[in-house]
């Protein structure tokens, strides 16, 4: 991912400093985090399950829906730094304008905080931290499936 991000910054002729990323609108961070998380989950499911695209999609929804992301961020709180908690709070408090009809407003806001955190870590090039966060999410989900 680091090469990918570096390439894009070079291509766009824009280098982001940590201050630039910290000052970004949390909904922009969530916009990127949503895609990062979706790609991570889809890739994981394709590698783990040999099944139809429809079944992969149904499995992915169980991970990426607002309820699941809200649960994930609550379980992650104890391992987050104060800086990361602040990004989650900013994402949670951002006003998205619309909320999907099948999502609880509070859960959707927490999910936005989760996605903002992933977008923030991505733009800072903190791949190891992203993997740490996402491995906790996968571990929790796999543990729940076993029980």
PDB file of C-alpha atoms in Angstrom:
ATOM      1  CA  UNK A   1       0.000   0.000   0.000  1.00  0.00           C
ATOM      2  CA  UNK A   2       2.878   2.348   0.715  1.00  0.00           C
ATOM      3  CA  UNK A   3       4.039   2.245  -2.909  1.00  0.00           C
ATOM      4  CA  UNK A   4       0.465   2.706  -4.049  1.00  0.00           C
ATOM      5  CA  UNK A   5      -0.036   5.806  -1.893  1.00  0.00           C
ATOM      6  CA  UNK A   6       3.367   7.244  -2.817  1.00  0.00           C
ATOM      7  CA  UNK A   7       2.599   6.765  -6.505  1.00  0.00           C
ATOM      8  CA  UNK A   8      -0.738   8.544  -6.165  1.00  0.00           C
ATOM      9  CA  UNK A   9       0.752  11.455  -4.223  1.00  0.00           C
ATOM     10  CA  UNK A  10       3.447  11.828  -6.894  1.00  0.00           C
ATOM     11  CA  UNK A  11       0.861  11.555  -9.657  1.00  0.00           C
ATOM     12  CA  UNK A  12      -1.369  14.187  -7.994  1.00  0.00           C
ATOM     13  CA  UNK A  13       1.704  16.318  -7.269  1.00  0.00           C
ATOM     14  CA  UNK A  14       0.664  16.601  -3.631  1.00  0.00           C
ATOM     15  CA  UNK A  15       2.409  15.328  -0.545  1.00  0.00           C
ATOM     16  CA  UNK A  16       0.294  15.149   2.586  1.00  0.00           C
ATOM     17  CA  UNK A  17       1.821  16.006   5.929  1.00  0.00           C
ATOM     18  CA  UNK A  18       0.497  14.569   9.171  1.00  0.00           C
ATOM     19  CA  UNK A  19      -1.015  17.997   9.882  1.00  0.00           C
ATOM     20  CA  UNK A  20      -2.782  17.949   6.490  1.00  0.00           C
ATOM     21  CA  UNK A  21      -4.322  14.564   7.248  1.00  0.00           C
ATOM     22  CA  UNK A  22      -5.296  15.568  10.786  1.00  0.00           C
ATOM     23  CA  UNK A  23      -7.119  18.638   9.413  1.00  0.00           C
ATOM     24  CA  UNK A  24      -9.064  16.743   6.740  1.00  0.00           C
ATOM     25  CA  UNK A  25     -12.814  16.537   6.944  1.00  0.00           C
ATOM     26  CA  UNK A  26     -13.556  13.280   8.798  1.00  0.00           C
ATOM     27  CA  UNK A  27     -16.109  12.351   6.135  1.00  0.00           C
ATOM     28  CA  UNK A  28     -13.296  12.429   3.552  1.00  0.00           C
ATOM     29  CA  UNK A  29     -11.275  10.113   5.782  1.00  0.00           C
ATOM     30  CA  UNK A  30     -14.323   7.847   6.137  1.00  0.00           C
ATOM     31  CA  UNK A  31     -14.793   7.886   2.347  1.00  0.00           C
ATOM     32  CA  UNK A  32     -11.329   6.344   1.956  1.00  0.00           C
ATOM     33  CA  UNK A  33     -11.651   4.114   5.006  1.00  0.00           C
ATOM     34  CA  UNK A  34     -14.887   2.616   3.691  1.00  0.00           C
ATOM     35  CA  UNK A  35     -13.174   1.543   0.482  1.00  0.00           C
ATOM     36  CA  UNK A  36     -10.082   0.262   2.272  1.00  0.00           C
ATOM     37  CA  UNK A  37     -12.170  -1.844   4.650  1.00  0.00           C
ATOM     38  CA  UNK A  38     -14.388  -3.163   1.875  1.00  0.00           C
ATOM     39  CA  UNK A  39     -11.371  -4.217  -0.212  1.00  0.00           C
ATOM     40  CA  UNK A  40      -9.714  -5.851   2.806  1.00  0.00           C
ATOM     41  CA  UNK A  41     -12.844  -7.848   3.702  1.00  0.00           C
ATOM     42  CA  UNK A  42     -13.608  -8.863   0.124  1.00  0.00           C
ATOM     43  CA  UNK A  43     -10.038 -10.025  -0.428  1.00  0.00           C
ATOM     44  CA  UNK A  44     -10.096 -11.990   2.820  1.00  0.00           C
ATOM     45  CA  UNK A  45     -13.373 -13.676   1.897  1.00  0.00           C
ATOM     46  CA  UNK A  46     -12.204 -14.565  -1.629  1.00  0.00           C
ATOM     47  CA  UNK A  47      -9.082 -16.163  -0.155  1.00  0.00           C
ATOM     48  CA  UNK A  48     -10.984 -18.000   2.575  1.00  0.00           C
ATOM     49  CA  UNK A  49     -14.089 -19.208   0.702  1.00  0.00           C
ATOM     50  CA  UNK A  50     -14.439 -20.844  -2.674  1.00  0.00           C
ATOM     51  CA  UNK A  51     -18.035 -19.897  -3.426  1.00  0.00           C
ATOM     52  CA  UNK A  52     -20.226 -17.806  -5.704  1.00  0.00           C
ATOM     53  CA  UNK A  53     -19.968 -14.043  -5.919  1.00  0.00           C
ATOM     54  CA  UNK A  54     -23.464 -13.787  -4.473  1.00  0.00           C
ATOM     55  CA  UNK A  55     -22.460 -15.762  -1.366  1.00  0.00           C
ATOM     56  CA  UNK A  56     -19.247 -13.726  -1.056  1.00  0.00           C
ATOM     57  CA  UNK A  57     -21.336 -10.565  -1.163  1.00  0.00           C
ATOM     58  CA  UNK A  58     -23.679 -11.843   1.565  1.00  0.00           C
ATOM     59  CA  UNK A  59     -20.699 -12.734   3.764  1.00  0.00           C
ATOM     60  CA  UNK A  60     -19.089  -9.333   3.119  1.00  0.00           C
ATOM     61  CA  UNK A  61     -22.253  -7.509   4.175  1.00  0.00           C
ATOM     62  CA  UNK A  62     -21.991  -9.181   7.579  1.00  0.00           C
ATOM     63  CA  UNK A  63     -18.637  -7.434   8.061  1.00  0.00           C
ATOM     64  CA  UNK A  64     -19.220  -4.061   6.418  1.00  0.00           C
ATOM     65  CA  UNK A  65     -22.741  -3.139   7.538  1.00  0.00           C
ATOM     66  CA  UNK A  66     -23.003  -0.265  10.023  1.00  0.00           C
ATOM     67  CA  UNK A  67     -24.022  -2.549  12.890  1.00  0.00           C
ATOM     68  CA  UNK A  68     -20.918  -4.723  12.477  1.00  0.00           C
ATOM     69  CA  UNK A  69     -18.576  -1.743  12.138  1.00  0.00           C
ATOM     70  CA  UNK A  70     -20.119  -0.126  15.206  1.00  0.00           C
ATOM     71  CA  UNK A  71     -19.567  -3.319  17.199  1.00  0.00           C
ATOM     72  CA  UNK A  72     -15.985  -3.504  15.918  1.00  0.00           C
ATOM     73  CA  UNK A  73     -15.024   0.019  16.938  1.00  0.00           C
ATOM     74  CA  UNK A  74     -16.471  -0.491  20.429  1.00  0.00           C
ATOM     75  CA  UNK A  75     -14.363  -3.646  20.851  1.00  0.00           C
ATOM     76  CA  UNK A  76     -11.286  -1.825  19.552  1.00  0.00           C
ATOM     77  CA  UNK A  77     -11.542   1.156  21.895  1.00  0.00           C
ATOM     78  CA  UNK A  78      -9.224  -0.361  24.504  1.00  0.00           C
ATOM     79  CA  UNK A  79      -6.351  -0.689  22.003  1.00  0.00           C
ATOM     80  CA  UNK A  80      -6.734   2.752  20.393  1.00  0.00           C
ATOM     81  CA  UNK A  81      -4.389   5.618  21.188  1.00  0.00           C
ATOM     82  CA  UNK A  82      -5.801   8.979  22.259  1.00  0.00           C
ATOM     83  CA  UNK A  83      -5.013  10.303  18.773  1.00  0.00           C
ATOM     84  CA  UNK A  84      -6.970   7.446  17.177  1.00  0.00           C
ATOM     85  CA  UNK A  85      -9.881   7.884  19.593  1.00  0.00           C
ATOM     86  CA  UNK A  86     -10.001  11.546  18.602  1.00  0.00           C
ATOM     87  CA  UNK A  87     -10.268  10.627  14.901  1.00  0.00           C
ATOM     88  CA  UNK A  88     -13.070   8.160  15.708  1.00  0.00           C
ATOM     89  CA  UNK A  89     -14.859  10.874  17.723  1.00  0.00           C
ATOM     90  CA  UNK A  90     -14.526  13.389  14.880  1.00  0.00           C
ATOM     91  CA  UNK A  91     -15.856  10.832  12.385  1.00  0.00           C
ATOM     92  CA  UNK A  92     -18.703   9.889  14.708  1.00  0.00           C
ATOM     93  CA  UNK A  93     -19.694  13.528  15.201  1.00  0.00           C
ATOM     94  CA  UNK A  94     -19.519  14.467  11.502  1.00  0.00           C
ATOM     95  CA  UNK A  95     -22.841  15.183   9.847  1.00  0.00           C
ATOM     96  CA  UNK A  96     -23.113  12.872   6.815  1.00  0.00           C
ATOM     97  CA  UNK A  97     -26.341  14.398   5.509  1.00  0.00           C
ATOM     98  CA  UNK A  98     -28.066  11.066   4.978  1.00  0.00           C
ATOM     99  CA  UNK A  99     -28.239   7.762   6.806  1.00  0.00           C
ATOM    100  CA  UNK A 100     -29.155   4.536   4.989  1.00  0.00           C
ATOM    101  CA  UNK A 101     -32.734   3.503   5.729  1.00  0.00           C
ATOM    102  CA  UNK A 102     -31.661   0.108   7.072  1.00  0.00           C
ATOM    103  CA  UNK A 103     -29.131   1.548   9.557  1.00  0.00           C
ATOM    104  CA  UNK A 104     -29.556   2.790  13.099  1.00  0.00           C
ATOM    105  CA  UNK A 105     -28.362   6.424  13.264  1.00  0.00           C
ATOM    106  CA  UNK A 106     -26.121   5.852  16.277  1.00  0.00           C
ATOM    107  CA  UNK A 107     -24.557   2.726  14.765  1.00  0.00           C
ATOM    108  CA  UNK A 108     -24.043   4.536  11.467  1.00  0.00           C
ATOM    109  CA  UNK A 109     -22.194   7.349  13.236  1.00  0.00           C
ATOM    110  CA  UNK A 110     -19.910   4.891  15.047  1.00  0.00           C
ATOM    111  CA  UNK A 111     -19.306   3.090  11.739  1.00  0.00           C
ATOM    112  CA  UNK A 112     -18.328   6.427  10.197  1.00  0.00           C
ATOM    113  CA  UNK A 113     -15.843   6.898  13.040  1.00  0.00           C
ATOM    114  CA  UNK A 114     -14.386   3.448  12.337  1.00  0.00           C
ATOM    115  CA  UNK A 115     -14.033   4.238   8.632  1.00  0.00           C
ATOM    116  CA  UNK A 116     -12.498   7.660   9.400  1.00  0.00           C
ATOM    117  CA  UNK A 117      -9.860   5.921  11.519  1.00  0.00           C
ATOM    118  CA  UNK A 118      -8.955   3.573   8.665  1.00  0.00           C
ATOM    119  CA  UNK A 119      -8.765   6.456   6.175  1.00  0.00           C
ATOM    120  CA  UNK A 120      -6.583   8.434   8.579  1.00  0.00           C
ATOM    121  CA  UNK A 121      -4.171   5.549   9.121  1.00  0.00           C
ATOM    122  CA  UNK A 122      -4.059   4.874   5.384  1.00  0.00           C
ATOM    123  CA  UNK A 123      -3.175   8.442   4.429  1.00  0.00           C
ATOM    124  CA  UNK A 124      -0.445   8.504   7.067  1.00  0.00           C
ATOM    125  CA  UNK A 125       1.009   5.293   5.632  1.00  0.00           C
ATOM    126  CA  UNK A 126       0.557   3.414   8.913  1.00  0.00           C
ATOM    127  CA  UNK A 127       0.095   0.003   7.326  1.00  0.00           C
ATOM    128  CA  UNK A 128       1.220  -1.949  10.386  1.00  0.00           C
ATOM    129  CA  UNK A 129      -1.377  -0.185  12.518  1.00  0.00           C
ATOM    130  CA  UNK A 130      -4.097  -0.800   9.925  1.00  0.00           C
ATOM    131  CA  UNK A 131      -3.226  -4.504   9.975  1.00  0.00           C
ATOM    132  CA  UNK A 132      -3.266  -4.508  13.773  1.00  0.00           C
ATOM    133  CA  UNK A 133      -6.741  -2.935  13.841  1.00  0.00           C
ATOM    134  CA  UNK A 134      -8.129  -5.153  11.085  1.00  0.00           C
ATOM    135  CA  UNK A 135      -6.664  -8.334  12.573  1.00  0.00           C
ATOM    136  CA  UNK A 136      -8.606  -7.559  15.763  1.00  0.00           C
ATOM    137  CA  UNK A 137     -11.775  -7.157  13.693  1.00  0.00           C
ATOM    138  CA  UNK A 138     -11.229 -10.484  11.919  1.00  0.00           C
ATOM    139  CA  UNK A 139     -10.361 -12.219  15.159  1.00  0.00           C
ATOM    140  CA  UNK A 140     -13.545 -11.009  16.838  1.00  0.00           C
ATOM    141  CA  UNK A 141     -15.692 -12.029  13.874  1.00  0.00           C
ATOM    142  CA  UNK A 142     -14.104 -15.477  13.544  1.00  0.00           C
ATOM    143  CA  UNK A 143     -14.467 -16.050  17.271  1.00  0.00           C
ATOM    144  CA  UNK A 144     -18.163 -15.116  17.102  1.00  0.00           C
ATOM    145  CA  UNK A 145     -18.697 -17.494  14.154  1.00  0.00           C
ATOM    146  CA  UNK A 146     -17.136 -20.389  16.092  1.00  0.00           C
ATOM    147  CA  UNK A 147     -19.499 -19.926  19.056  1.00  0.00           C
TER     148      UNK A 147
END
